[in-house]
Short mmCIF file of C-alpha atoms in Angstrom, two decimals:
data_model
loop_
_atom_site.label_atom_id
_atom_site.label_comp_id
_atom_site.label_asym_id
_atom_site.label_seq_id
_atom_site.Cartn_x
_atom_site.Cartn_y
_atom_site.Cartn_z
CA MET M 1 -16.82 -19.59 -11.31
CA GLU M 2 -18.93 -20.89 -13.71
CA THR M 3 -22.75 -19.38 -14.91
CA THR M 4 -25.21 -20.34 -17.59
CA GLY M 5 -24.97 -16.75 -18.53
CA LEU M 6 -23.66 -13.29 -18.36
CA ALA M 7 -26.68 -11.61 -16.28
CA PRO M 8 -26.92 -12.22 -12.57
CA ASP M 9 -30.49 -11.93 -12.37
CA ARG M 10 -31.62 -14.48 -15.58
CA ALA M 11 -28.27 -16.57 -15.15
CA ARG M 12 -27.39 -18.92 -12.39
CA ILE M 13 -23.54 -20.57 -10.94
CA THR M 14 -23.08 -24.02 -12.01
CA GLU M 15 -19.75 -24.40 -10.39
CA ILE M 16 -18.06 -22.52 -7.74
CA ALA M 17 -13.94 -23.07 -6.39
CA LEU M 18 -12.57 -21.32 -3.96
CA ILE M 19 -8.39 -21.51 -3.28
CA GLU M 20 -8.34 -20.48 0.37
CA ASP M 21 -4.62 -18.40 1.54
CA GLY M 22 -4.02 -18.83 5.32
CA PRO M 23 -1.22 -18.98 7.26
CA ASP M 24 -1.43 -22.66 6.26
CA GLY M 25 -0.89 -22.66 2.91
CA PRO M 26 -3.54 -23.25 0.26
CA ARG M 27 -6.34 -24.64 0.69
CA GLU M 28 -9.08 -25.58 -2.32
CA TRP M 29 -12.66 -25.91 -2.23
CA THR M 30 -15.10 -26.73 -4.65
CA THR M 31 -18.79 -27.85 -5.70
CA LEU M 32 -20.67 -27.73 -9.04
CA VAL M 33 -24.19 -26.34 -8.36
CA ASP M 34 -27.23 -27.43 -9.99
CA PRO M 35 -28.93 -24.42 -11.95
CA GLY M 36 -31.80 -25.20 -12.28
CA GLN M 37 -32.10 -24.30 -16.03
CA PRO M 38 -30.44 -25.92 -19.22
CA ILE M 39 -27.16 -25.12 -20.38
CA PRO M 40 -26.79 -23.45 -23.45
CA PRO M 41 -24.93 -24.83 -25.83
CA GLU M 42 -22.05 -22.47 -26.06
CA ILE M 43 -21.79 -22.50 -22.20
CA GLU M 44 -21.22 -25.86 -22.61
CA PHE M 45 -18.87 -25.95 -25.49
CA LEU M 46 -16.94 -23.45 -23.48
CA THR M 47 -16.79 -24.62 -20.08
CA GLY M 48 -17.48 -28.71 -20.57
CA ILE M 49 -20.17 -28.30 -18.16
CA SER M 50 -23.29 -29.87 -19.09
CA SER M 51 -26.59 -30.81 -17.48
CA ALA M 52 -25.89 -34.58 -17.27
CA LEU M 53 -22.27 -33.39 -15.68
CA LEU M 54 -24.96 -31.27 -12.92
CA ARG M 55 -27.42 -34.44 -12.65
CA GLY M 56 -27.29 -34.81 -8.58
CA ALA M 57 -25.59 -31.50 -7.65
CA PRO M 58 -26.48 -29.56 -4.77
CA ARG M 59 -28.74 -26.07 -5.15
CA PHE M 60 -27.10 -22.95 -4.23
CA GLU M 61 -29.04 -23.02 -1.26
CA GLN M 62 -27.90 -26.08 -0.01
CA VAL M 63 -24.41 -25.23 0.03
CA ALA M 64 -25.11 -21.09 0.47
CA ALA M 65 -24.00 -21.47 4.50
CA GLU M 66 -21.02 -22.98 4.18
CA LEU M 67 -19.95 -21.30 1.18
CA LEU M 68 -20.49 -17.95 3.24
CA ALA M 69 -18.83 -19.05 6.15
CA ARG M 70 -15.79 -19.74 3.88
CA ILE M 71 -16.11 -16.33 2.39
CA ASP M 72 -17.52 -14.07 4.87
CA GLY M 73 -14.76 -11.27 5.62
CA ALA M 74 -12.53 -12.42 2.78
CA VAL M 75 -11.31 -10.59 0.16
CA LEU M 76 -12.31 -12.29 -2.91
CA VAL M 77 -9.92 -12.45 -5.83
CA ALA M 78 -10.81 -13.17 -8.83
CA HIS M 79 -10.47 -11.77 -13.05
CA ASN M 80 -13.48 -9.18 -13.62
CA ALA M 81 -14.37 -9.60 -9.95
CA ARG M 82 -17.70 -7.50 -10.39
CA PHE M 83 -19.03 -10.80 -12.12
CA ASP M 84 -18.35 -13.21 -9.97
CA HIS M 85 -19.13 -10.26 -7.20
CA ALA M 86 -22.81 -10.04 -8.90
CA PHE M 87 -23.60 -13.72 -9.24
CA LEU M 88 -22.62 -14.58 -5.74
CA LYS M 89 -24.80 -11.53 -4.58
CA ALA M 90 -27.50 -12.11 -6.42
CA GLU M 91 -27.75 -16.24 -5.02
CA PHE M 92 -27.37 -15.15 -1.67
CA ALA M 93 -30.46 -13.10 -2.07
CA ARG M 94 -32.29 -15.78 -3.49
CA ALA M 95 -31.26 -18.14 -0.27
CA GLY M 96 -32.39 -14.98 1.50
CA LEU M 97 -28.61 -13.88 2.54
CA ALA M 98 -27.22 -11.17 2.74
CA PHE M 99 -23.28 -10.73 1.48
CA ARG M 100 -21.04 -8.18 0.49
CA ALA M 101 -17.14 -8.60 0.12
CA ARG M 102 -14.38 -6.54 -0.88
CA THR M 103 -12.94 -7.85 -3.55
CA LEU M 104 -9.75 -7.33 -6.11
CA CYS M 105 -10.11 -7.93 -9.84
CA THR M 106 -6.99 -9.20 -11.09
CA ALA M 107 -7.32 -7.79 -14.19
CA ARG M 108 -7.94 -4.32 -12.68
CA LEU M 109 -4.67 -4.76 -10.76
CA ALA M 110 -2.73 -5.89 -14.20
CA ARG M 111 -4.29 -2.83 -15.79
CA LEU M 112 -2.22 -1.13 -12.99
CA LEU M 113 0.84 -2.71 -12.94
CA GLU M 114 1.13 -2.89 -16.93
CA PRO M 115 -0.75 -0.48 -18.16
CA GLU M 116 1.04 -0.40 -21.87
CA ALA M 117 1.06 -4.42 -22.49
CA ALA M 118 0.24 -5.75 -25.37
CA GLY M 119 -2.15 -8.19 -26.35
CA GLY M 120 -4.55 -6.80 -23.22
CA HIS M 121 -5.14 -7.43 -19.91
CA GLY M 122 -7.98 -10.86 -19.75
CA LEU M 123 -6.88 -14.13 -18.39
CA ASP M 124 -5.82 -15.41 -21.57
CA ALA M 125 -3.30 -13.14 -22.27
CA LEU M 126 -1.80 -13.14 -19.12
CA ILE M 127 -1.77 -16.62 -19.12
CA ALA M 128 -0.05 -16.81 -22.45
CA ARG M 129 2.54 -13.33 -22.01
CA HIS M 130 4.02 -14.48 -18.76
CA GLY M 131 3.95 -18.00 -19.16
CA LEU M 132 1.38 -19.29 -16.01
CA ALA M 133 1.12 -22.76 -15.64
CA LEU M 134 -0.60 -24.43 -12.92
CA ALA M 135 0.74 -27.23 -10.32
CA ALA M 136 -1.05 -30.12 -9.90
CA SER M 137 -3.71 -30.04 -7.68
CA ALA M 138 -2.55 -31.68 -4.02
CA GLY M 139 -5.19 -30.54 -1.83
CA ALA M 140 -8.28 -30.52 -3.61
CA ALA M 141 -11.63 -31.06 -1.38
CA PRO M 142 -14.52 -30.86 -3.38
CA ALA M 143 -17.82 -29.78 -1.20
CA ASP M 144 -19.64 -32.31 -3.31
CA ALA M 145 -17.54 -35.64 -2.97
CA ALA M 146 -20.38 -37.32 -2.66
CA LEU M 147 -21.07 -36.89 -6.78
CA ALA M 148 -18.29 -39.07 -7.35
CA ASP M 149 -19.57 -42.04 -6.69
CA ALA M 150 -22.53 -41.06 -8.99
CA ALA M 151 -20.56 -39.71 -11.66
CA GLN M 152 -18.73 -43.17 -11.10
CA ALA M 153 -22.14 -45.15 -11.74
CA ASP M 154 -22.51 -43.03 -14.79
CA ALA M 155 -19.08 -43.63 -16.36
CA ALA M 156 -19.47 -47.29 -15.56
CA GLN M 157 -22.60 -47.60 -17.38
CA ALA M 158 -20.93 -46.03 -20.15
CA GLY M 159 -18.36 -48.60 -19.66
CA GLU M 160 -15.21 -46.27 -19.28
CA ALA M 161 -12.39 -48.22 -17.71
CA ALA M 162 -10.96 -45.27 -15.06
CA ALA M 163 -14.52 -44.88 -13.39
CA THR M 164 -13.41 -44.46 -9.96
CA PRO M 165 -14.30 -41.75 -7.39
CA ALA M 166 -11.02 -40.04 -8.05
CA ALA M 167 -11.03 -40.23 -11.61
CA ALA M 168 -14.48 -39.09 -11.44
CA THR M 169 -13.89 -36.46 -9.28
CA LEU M 170 -11.49 -35.03 -11.72
CA ALA M 171 -13.48 -34.91 -14.54
CA ARG M 172 -16.34 -32.97 -12.67
CA HIS M 173 -14.00 -30.38 -11.26
CA ALA M 174 -10.93 -30.05 -14.38
CA ILE M 175 -8.16 -28.38 -13.31
CA THR M 176 -7.84 -26.06 -16.52
CA ARG M 177 -9.66 -22.53 -18.43
CA HIS M 178 -12.64 -22.04 -18.48
CA ARG M 179 -13.68 -24.38 -14.86
CA ALA M 180 -13.64 -22.67 -11.77
CA LEU M 181 -10.75 -24.54 -9.92
CA GLY M 182 -8.50 -23.62 -12.92
CA ASP M 183 -8.84 -20.20 -13.58
CA ALA M 184 -8.97 -19.32 -9.52
CA HIS M 185 -5.31 -21.62 -9.26
CA PHE M 186 -4.69 -19.27 -12.80
CA CYS M 187 -5.65 -16.04 -10.51
CA ARG M 188 -3.45 -16.92 -7.67
CA ALA M 189 -0.81 -17.76 -10.11
CA TYR M 190 -0.64 -14.35 -11.95
CA LEU M 191 -0.46 -12.96 -8.43
CA LEU M 192 2.25 -14.88 -7.47
CA HIS M 193 4.13 -13.96 -10.28
CA ALA M 194 3.38 -10.10 -10.19
CA GLY M 195 5.00 -10.48 -6.89
CA ARG M 196 8.33 -11.99 -8.44
CA VAL M 197 8.14 -9.53 -11.54
CA HIS M 198 7.28 -6.06 -10.03
CA GLY M 199 8.36 -6.80 -6.19
CA ALA M 200 6.59 -7.11 -3.22
CA ALA M 201 6.37 -3.27 -2.00
CA ALA M 202 4.98 -2.42 -5.54
CA LEU M 203 2.36 -5.67 -5.58
CA ASP M 204 1.41 -4.53 -1.99
CA ALA M 205 0.69 -0.77 -3.20
CA ALA M 206 -1.43 -1.65 -6.16
CA ILE M 207 -3.53 -3.74 -4.29
CA ALA M 208 -4.25 -1.48 -1.63
CA ARG M 209 -4.84 1.13 -3.95
CA LEU M 210 -7.67 -0.82 -5.52
CA LEU M 211 -9.02 -2.32 -1.93
CA LYS M 212 -9.45 0.96 -1.03
CA ARG M 213 -12.95 1.54 0.65
CA PRO M 214 -15.22 3.81 0.67
CA SER M 215 -15.88 5.45 3.85
CA LEU M 216 -18.84 6.68 3.44
CA PRO M 217 -20.71 9.60 5.37
CA THR M 218 -22.64 8.84 8.67
CA HIS M 219 -25.59 10.23 7.09
CA LEU M 220 -25.51 8.09 3.83
CA PRO M 221 -26.78 4.27 4.82
CA PRO M 222 -24.42 1.74 4.81
CA ASP M 223 -26.09 0.07 1.82
CA ALA M 224 -25.82 3.39 -0.22
CA LEU M 225 -23.78 2.45 -3.13
CA ASP M 226 -24.63 -1.26 -3.41
CA ALA M 227 -27.38 -0.92 -6.22
CA ILE M 228 -25.08 1.72 -7.86
CA PRO M 229 -24.14 -0.67 -11.01
CA HIS M 230 -20.77 -0.62 -12.35
CA ALA M 231 -22.22 1.07 -16.06
CA PRO M 232 -21.58 4.19 -17.80
CA GLY M 233 -24.20 6.91 -16.76
CA VAL M 234 -24.69 10.21 -14.84
CA TYR M 235 -24.40 10.87 -10.73
CA LEU M 236 -26.43 13.30 -8.98
CA PHE M 237 -25.71 14.25 -5.39
CA HIS M 238 -28.49 16.00 -3.33
CA GLY M 239 -28.70 17.78 0.19
CA LEU M 240 -30.96 18.40 2.27
CA ASN M 241 -32.60 20.35 -0.72
CA PRO M 242 -34.09 18.73 -3.88
CA GLN M 243 -31.45 20.60 -5.81
CA PRO M 244 -28.75 18.63 -6.22
CA ILE M 245 -25.61 20.47 -4.49
CA TYR M 246 -23.34 17.80 -7.48
CA ILE M 247 -23.50 16.15 -10.85
CA GLY M 248 -21.29 14.05 -12.54
CA ARG M 249 -20.27 11.43 -15.16
CA SER M 250 -18.62 8.38 -15.60
CA ILE M 251 -17.89 5.02 -17.46
CA ASP M 252 -17.77 2.84 -14.23
CA LEU M 253 -20.55 4.63 -12.17
CA ARG M 254 -19.60 2.62 -8.80
CA ASP M 255 -16.36 3.04 -9.02
CA ARG M 256 -16.57 6.64 -9.51
CA VAL M 257 -19.11 7.32 -7.03
CA GLY M 258 -17.18 5.37 -4.72
CA SER M 259 -14.51 8.01 -5.46
CA HIS M 260 -15.83 10.75 -3.56
CA PHE M 261 -16.08 9.07 -0.07
CA THR M 262 -12.66 7.48 0.23
CA ASN M 263 -11.31 10.11 2.44
CA ASP M 264 -8.33 10.87 0.08
CA HIS M 265 -9.88 14.23 -0.67
CA ARG M 266 -6.99 16.15 -2.99
CA HIS M 267 -9.48 19.61 -3.15
CA PRO M 268 -11.60 21.02 -0.36
CA ARG M 269 -14.32 20.88 -2.60
CA GLU M 270 -14.22 17.18 -2.94
CA LEU M 271 -14.48 17.11 1.23
CA ARG M 272 -17.43 19.42 0.91
CA ILE M 273 -19.51 17.57 -1.43
CA ALA M 274 -18.74 14.04 0.67
CA GLN M 275 -20.05 16.27 3.73
CA GLU M 276 -22.96 17.98 2.38
CA VAL M 277 -24.44 14.69 0.20
CA ARG M 278 -27.59 13.47 1.52
CA ARG M 279 -29.05 11.03 -1.45
CA ILE M 280 -27.74 9.97 -4.38
CA GLU M 281 -29.87 9.00 -7.60
CA TRP M 282 -28.11 7.81 -11.05
CA GLN M 283 -28.85 7.51 -14.49
CA THR M 284 -27.35 5.12 -16.59
CA CYS M 285 -25.87 5.78 -20.36
CA ALA M 286 -25.01 3.42 -23.33
CA GLY M 287 -21.35 4.97 -23.49
CA GLU M 288 -19.37 7.22 -22.55
CA PHE M 289 -20.53 9.98 -25.30
CA ALA M 290 -24.18 9.92 -23.84
CA THR M 291 -22.54 10.41 -20.32
CA ARG M 292 -21.11 13.47 -21.60
CA LEU M 293 -23.91 14.73 -23.33
CA ARG M 294 -26.43 13.80 -20.47
CA GLU M 295 -24.10 15.68 -17.46
CA TRP M 296 -24.00 18.41 -19.67
CA GLN M 297 -27.27 18.92 -20.07
CA LEU M 298 -28.57 17.96 -16.58
CA ILE M 299 -25.85 20.54 -15.18
CA GLY M 300 -27.28 23.28 -17.40
CA GLU M 301 -30.83 22.79 -16.24
CA ARG M 302 -30.07 22.16 -12.56
CA LEU M 303 -27.47 24.64 -12.09
CA PRO M 304 -25.84 22.52 -9.26
CA ALA M 305 -23.91 24.61 -6.82
CA HIS M 306 -20.64 22.50 -6.79
CA ASN M 307 -20.35 21.87 -10.92
CA GLN M 308 -18.86 25.49 -11.47
CA ALA M 309 -16.47 24.35 -14.22
CA LEU M 310 -19.41 23.35 -16.36
CA ARG M 311 -21.57 26.24 -15.74
CA ARG M 312 -18.79 28.66 -16.54
CA GLN M 313 -18.86 27.19 -19.68
CA GLN M 314 -22.40 28.92 -21.00
CA GLY M 315 -19.69 32.27 -21.76
CA GLN M 316 -17.78 30.11 -24.07
CA ILE M 317 -16.71 32.69 -26.96
CA ALA M 318 -15.08 32.10 -30.30
CA LEU M 319 -13.08 34.51 -32.32
CA ARG M 320 -11.94 35.36 -35.44
CA LEU M 321 -9.96 37.75 -37.84
CA GLY M 322 -12.43 41.15 -39.19
CA ASP M 323 -12.26 42.61 -42.51
CA ASP M 324 -10.09 45.70 -40.86
CA GLY M 325 -7.61 42.90 -39.52
CA ARG M 326 -9.11 43.29 -35.60
CA LEU M 327 -10.23 40.23 -33.93
CA VAL M 328 -13.57 39.84 -33.48
CA TYR M 329 -15.73 38.20 -30.47
CA ALA M 330 -18.70 35.57 -31.73
CA LYS M 331 -21.11 33.96 -28.96
CA ALA M 332 -22.61 30.50 -29.56
CA ALA M 333 -25.82 32.38 -30.52
CA ALA M 334 -23.84 34.29 -33.55
CA LEU M 335 -22.56 30.47 -34.32
CA GLU M 336 -25.85 29.33 -34.16
CA ALA M 337 -27.35 31.60 -37.06
CA LEU M 338 -24.32 30.78 -39.42
CA LEU M 339 -24.92 27.18 -38.97
CA LEU M 340 -28.90 27.67 -39.59
CA ALA M 341 -27.97 29.64 -43.02
CA ARG M 342 -25.55 27.16 -43.53
CA ASP M 343 -22.95 29.37 -43.42
CA HIS M 344 -20.44 26.49 -42.66
CA ALA M 345 -17.62 28.02 -43.78
CA GLY M 346 -18.02 31.13 -41.75
CA HIS M 347 -18.10 28.97 -38.76
CA ALA M 348 -15.10 27.28 -39.69
CA ARG M 349 -13.25 30.43 -39.91
CA HIS M 350 -13.54 30.99 -36.33
CA ALA M 351 -11.19 29.77 -33.67
CA GLY M 352 -11.53 28.23 -30.12
CA PRO M 353 -13.85 27.50 -27.56
CA PHE M 354 -12.38 30.16 -25.13
CA ALA M 355 -13.36 30.52 -21.86
CA ASN M 356 -14.06 34.36 -22.61
CA ARG M 357 -12.60 37.39 -24.19
CA ALA M 358 -9.91 37.30 -21.64
CA ALA M 359 -8.70 34.23 -22.33
CA ALA M 360 -8.76 34.50 -26.31
CA ARG M 361 -6.37 37.45 -25.33
CA ARG M 362 -4.04 35.29 -23.19
CA TRP M 363 -4.08 33.27 -25.42
CA LEU M 364 -2.73 35.20 -28.22
CA ALA M 365 -0.78 37.39 -25.94
CA ALA M 366 1.15 33.75 -25.86
CA GLU M 367 1.37 32.52 -29.20
CA ALA M 368 2.08 36.04 -30.84
CA PRO M 369 5.49 36.78 -30.15
CA ALA M 370 6.71 33.36 -31.71
CA ARG M 371 5.01 34.15 -35.09
CA GLY M 372 6.23 37.52 -34.96
CA LEU M 373 2.31 39.22 -34.67
CA CYS M 374 1.54 42.69 -33.30
CA LEU M 375 -0.82 43.03 -30.88
CA ALA M 376 -1.65 46.42 -31.63
CA VAL M 377 -2.55 45.55 -34.61
CA LEU M 378 -5.13 43.35 -33.15
CA GLY M 379 -6.42 45.22 -30.87
CA LEU M 380 -5.03 43.99 -27.25
CA GLU M 381 -2.59 46.76 -26.94
CA LYS M 382 -3.20 50.71 -26.90
CA ARG M 383 -0.76 52.78 -28.35
CA SER M 384 -0.04 56.81 -27.96
CA ARG M 385 -0.43 57.45 -31.63
CA ALA M 386 -1.22 55.63 -34.79
CA ASP M 387 2.39 54.93 -35.98
CA ALA M 388 3.87 54.37 -32.87
CA PRO M 389 5.82 50.65 -32.20
CA CYS M 390 4.21 48.45 -30.22
CA PHE M 391 5.60 46.60 -27.08
CA ASN M 392 7.17 43.81 -28.15
CA ARG M 393 8.17 45.70 -31.89
CA GLN M 394 10.34 47.59 -29.01
CA LEU M 395 11.51 43.84 -27.65
CA GLY M 396 12.50 42.65 -31.07
CA ARG M 397 9.28 40.40 -31.31
CA CYS M 398 7.43 41.52 -33.73
CA ALA M 399 7.71 41.62 -37.49
CA GLY M 400 6.80 45.27 -37.42
CA ALA M 401 2.61 45.57 -39.11
CA CYS M 402 2.39 48.56 -36.32
CA THR M 403 5.08 50.45 -37.91
CA GLY M 404 4.61 49.14 -41.64
CA ALA M 405 7.57 47.33 -41.58
CA GLN M 406 5.32 43.94 -42.71
CA PRO M 407 2.56 44.43 -45.20
CA ALA M 408 -0.70 44.72 -43.76
CA ASP M 409 -1.47 41.51 -46.17
CA GLU M 410 1.13 39.04 -44.71
CA HIS M 411 0.46 39.95 -41.27
CA ARG M 412 -3.19 39.09 -41.57
CA ALA M 413 -2.01 35.74 -43.14
CA GLN M 414 -0.21 34.98 -40.39
CA VAL M 415 -3.05 35.70 -38.30
CA GLN M 416 -5.34 33.32 -40.22
CA ALA M 417 -2.68 30.50 -39.28
CA LEU M 418 -2.58 30.76 -36.32
CA LEU M 419 -6.21 30.95 -36.00
CA ALA M 420 -6.82 28.04 -38.56
CA GLU M 421 -4.75 25.63 -35.69
CA ARG M 422 -7.58 26.38 -33.00
CA ALA M 423 -10.38 26.62 -35.93
CA LEU M 424 -13.65 25.25 -35.55
CA PRO M 425 -14.17 22.31 -37.87
CA ALA M 426 -16.67 22.59 -40.43
CA TRP M 427 -19.53 20.46 -40.79
CA PRO M 428 -18.16 17.11 -42.56
CA PHE M 429 -21.59 16.27 -44.34
CA ALA M 430 -23.97 17.46 -47.32
CA HIS M 431 -27.22 16.49 -45.03
CA ASP M 432 -27.91 18.53 -41.74
CA LEU M 433 -28.62 15.41 -39.68
CA PHE M 434 -26.31 13.10 -38.39
CA PHE M 435 -27.19 10.19 -35.58
CA ALA M 436 -24.02 8.84 -33.05
CA ILE M 437 -25.35 5.55 -32.29
CA GLU M 438 -23.89 4.02 -29.18
CA PHE M 439 -24.60 0.16 -28.20
CA GLY M 440 -24.85 -0.07 -24.34
CA ALA M 441 -21.90 -3.20 -23.13
CA HIS M 442 -23.35 -3.03 -19.48
CA PRO M 443 -26.79 -5.14 -18.76
CA ALA M 444 -27.79 -2.29 -16.54
CA ALA M 445 -27.21 0.06 -19.41
CA PRO M 446 -29.04 1.03 -22.54
CA ALA M 447 -29.14 -1.46 -25.25
CA ARG M 448 -28.66 1.45 -27.75
CA ALA M 449 -28.99 5.26 -27.74
CA VAL M 450 -28.87 7.38 -30.39
CA GLN M 451 -27.51 11.53 -30.64
CA VAL M 452 -29.54 13.18 -32.76
CA PHE M 453 -27.35 16.43 -34.16
CA ASP M 454 -29.11 18.64 -36.61
CA ARG M 455 -25.31 20.45 -38.32
CA TRP M 456 -23.11 20.52 -34.70
CA CYS M 457 -26.52 21.69 -33.16
CA TRP M 458 -27.35 18.78 -30.53
CA LEU M 459 -31.40 17.66 -30.36
CA GLY M 460 -31.08 15.08 -27.80
CA THR M 461 -30.77 11.22 -27.27
CA ALA M 462 -33.73 9.29 -28.62
CA ALA M 463 -33.79 5.20 -28.17
CA SER M 464 -36.25 4.42 -31.29
CA PRO M 465 -37.67 6.02 -34.76
CA ALA M 466 -40.61 7.49 -33.33
CA GLU M 467 -38.46 9.30 -30.53
CA ILE M 468 -36.23 10.59 -33.37
CA GLU M 469 -39.13 11.67 -35.36
CA ALA M 470 -39.97 13.95 -32.14
CA LEU M 471 -36.79 15.35 -31.65
CA LEU M 472 -36.65 16.69 -35.68
CA ALA M 473 -39.99 18.18 -35.30
CA THR M 474 -39.94 19.96 -31.74
CA ALA M 475 -36.20 20.32 -30.58
CA PRO M 476 -34.74 23.71 -30.71
CA ARG M 477 -31.69 24.02 -32.92
CA ARG M 478 -29.31 25.46 -30.00
CA TYR M 479 -25.69 25.87 -30.49
CA ALA M 480 -23.38 25.16 -27.85
CA PHE M 481 -19.54 24.53 -28.10
CA GLU M 482 -19.02 21.14 -25.66
CA PRO M 483 -21.73 19.27 -27.62
CA ALA M 484 -20.16 20.29 -30.82
CA ARG M 485 -16.56 19.72 -29.82
CA TRP M 486 -17.88 15.85 -28.32
CA LEU M 487 -19.60 15.04 -31.58
CA SER M 488 -16.12 16.00 -33.51
CA ALA M 489 -14.34 14.02 -31.35
CA PHE M 490 -16.59 10.89 -31.73
CA LEU M 491 -16.14 11.79 -35.70
CA ALA M 492 -12.86 11.08 -35.29
CA THR M 493 -13.00 8.31 -33.55
CA GLU M 494 -16.24 5.66 -33.35
CA GLY M 495 -18.04 7.52 -36.31
CA GLN M 496 -15.51 7.12 -38.92
CA ASN M 497 -16.97 3.57 -38.91
CA CYS M 498 -20.71 4.09 -38.29
CA PRO M 499 -22.85 5.32 -41.41
CA PHE M 500 -25.01 6.60 -39.20
CA GLY M 501 -25.66 9.95 -41.27
CA HIS M 502 -28.94 10.95 -42.65
CA ALA M 503 -29.60 12.97 -45.16
#
């Protein structure tokens, strides 16, 4: 289909085309639609559809019943099918009709079949990469055939020689890229090509995976997922009590929430969550960074029963080498004190994070033999006497710091080199504050979100300068390993090109 814009609640459909694949082969159906609003110049330039071309076209409500009869119960195949489905649902709703359909997105199918393909998976990229071409249309059956006469009259008035009904129809329903019928043909061409290249079995398996429909529990309404957008955000599953039982996040809320109800539960916990949920709540976010922080914040505040992994992160620790050559464990509060004192070098001398002391010891025990480190000197192994060789020394896996065979300074340097591989990052700015900005790409998501950090301490999310000032003035400086780790990753990618620091 073609539309006047990108937002289903504001823009309108201007052209619809269907290719119905059935036992008798493909059949085409297409119609222009009067959107009841001007065509933006950029849309006219892209599609060739102008207000003049739409003169006399039916309104959507005039073709809604016929269109619904044709597509009811069918699988809608389109490139970026969510876009088409969202517009159809909005237009049918305005016409007083309910509409739901299964969709097969050829963009998602292409990503599944050829994930490493260069050039992306947009329709133009698929056309170019696979040499997709359109056969001449032989079975077009325009729904607005009466418009051909109007087009013929317009053309004749303009002095065009080819002003015949057939020519007018072809002009009005051009089978080209960025026109509804042309794009429908290209999608169908890609499906046929994928079957030839990947084989029918692989194509069928990929389609079955994409068409897997959530099987909602009986205690959730059938339309429980309908209002959830395909946007980044967090979701909360509630049971019989107000307290959430599970909190999750995704860059696509609808798909992620639906995945909990696919009857493909690979873990007993997933089945328990699906059985217990009675109500679904969600919050959209600008992007992935914001979803991580909001999920972490909500889990810390609400303590849902099924979020054990993130709840356990509250006990994380870091470690460093003490002056006596033994390990020193530090909780987040100790690192927070270093940061607030602006001892960034002291913070960066720590390695981690580790889930707990036991996890840190397991990591050291696994890494020590390859470097000849002594677990006894590190305080991880007891000895019968001070000069007794450690267990690894007896096996030839310790360089002998326990017996004096390896100088203490050399052993210390080896340990420091190992810890440096997991060192906490040093604060990279001369100033204390950093603003990580994400711009929302989905209409349902916030247009912009600013994550405010003070020396690795996340203060919160702001949407305006006033909210930023409020956070700076009132938010406590609390250090936590996960927000600091996510900010470090952000700085290594998106943040490198974004001068959001603020002294």
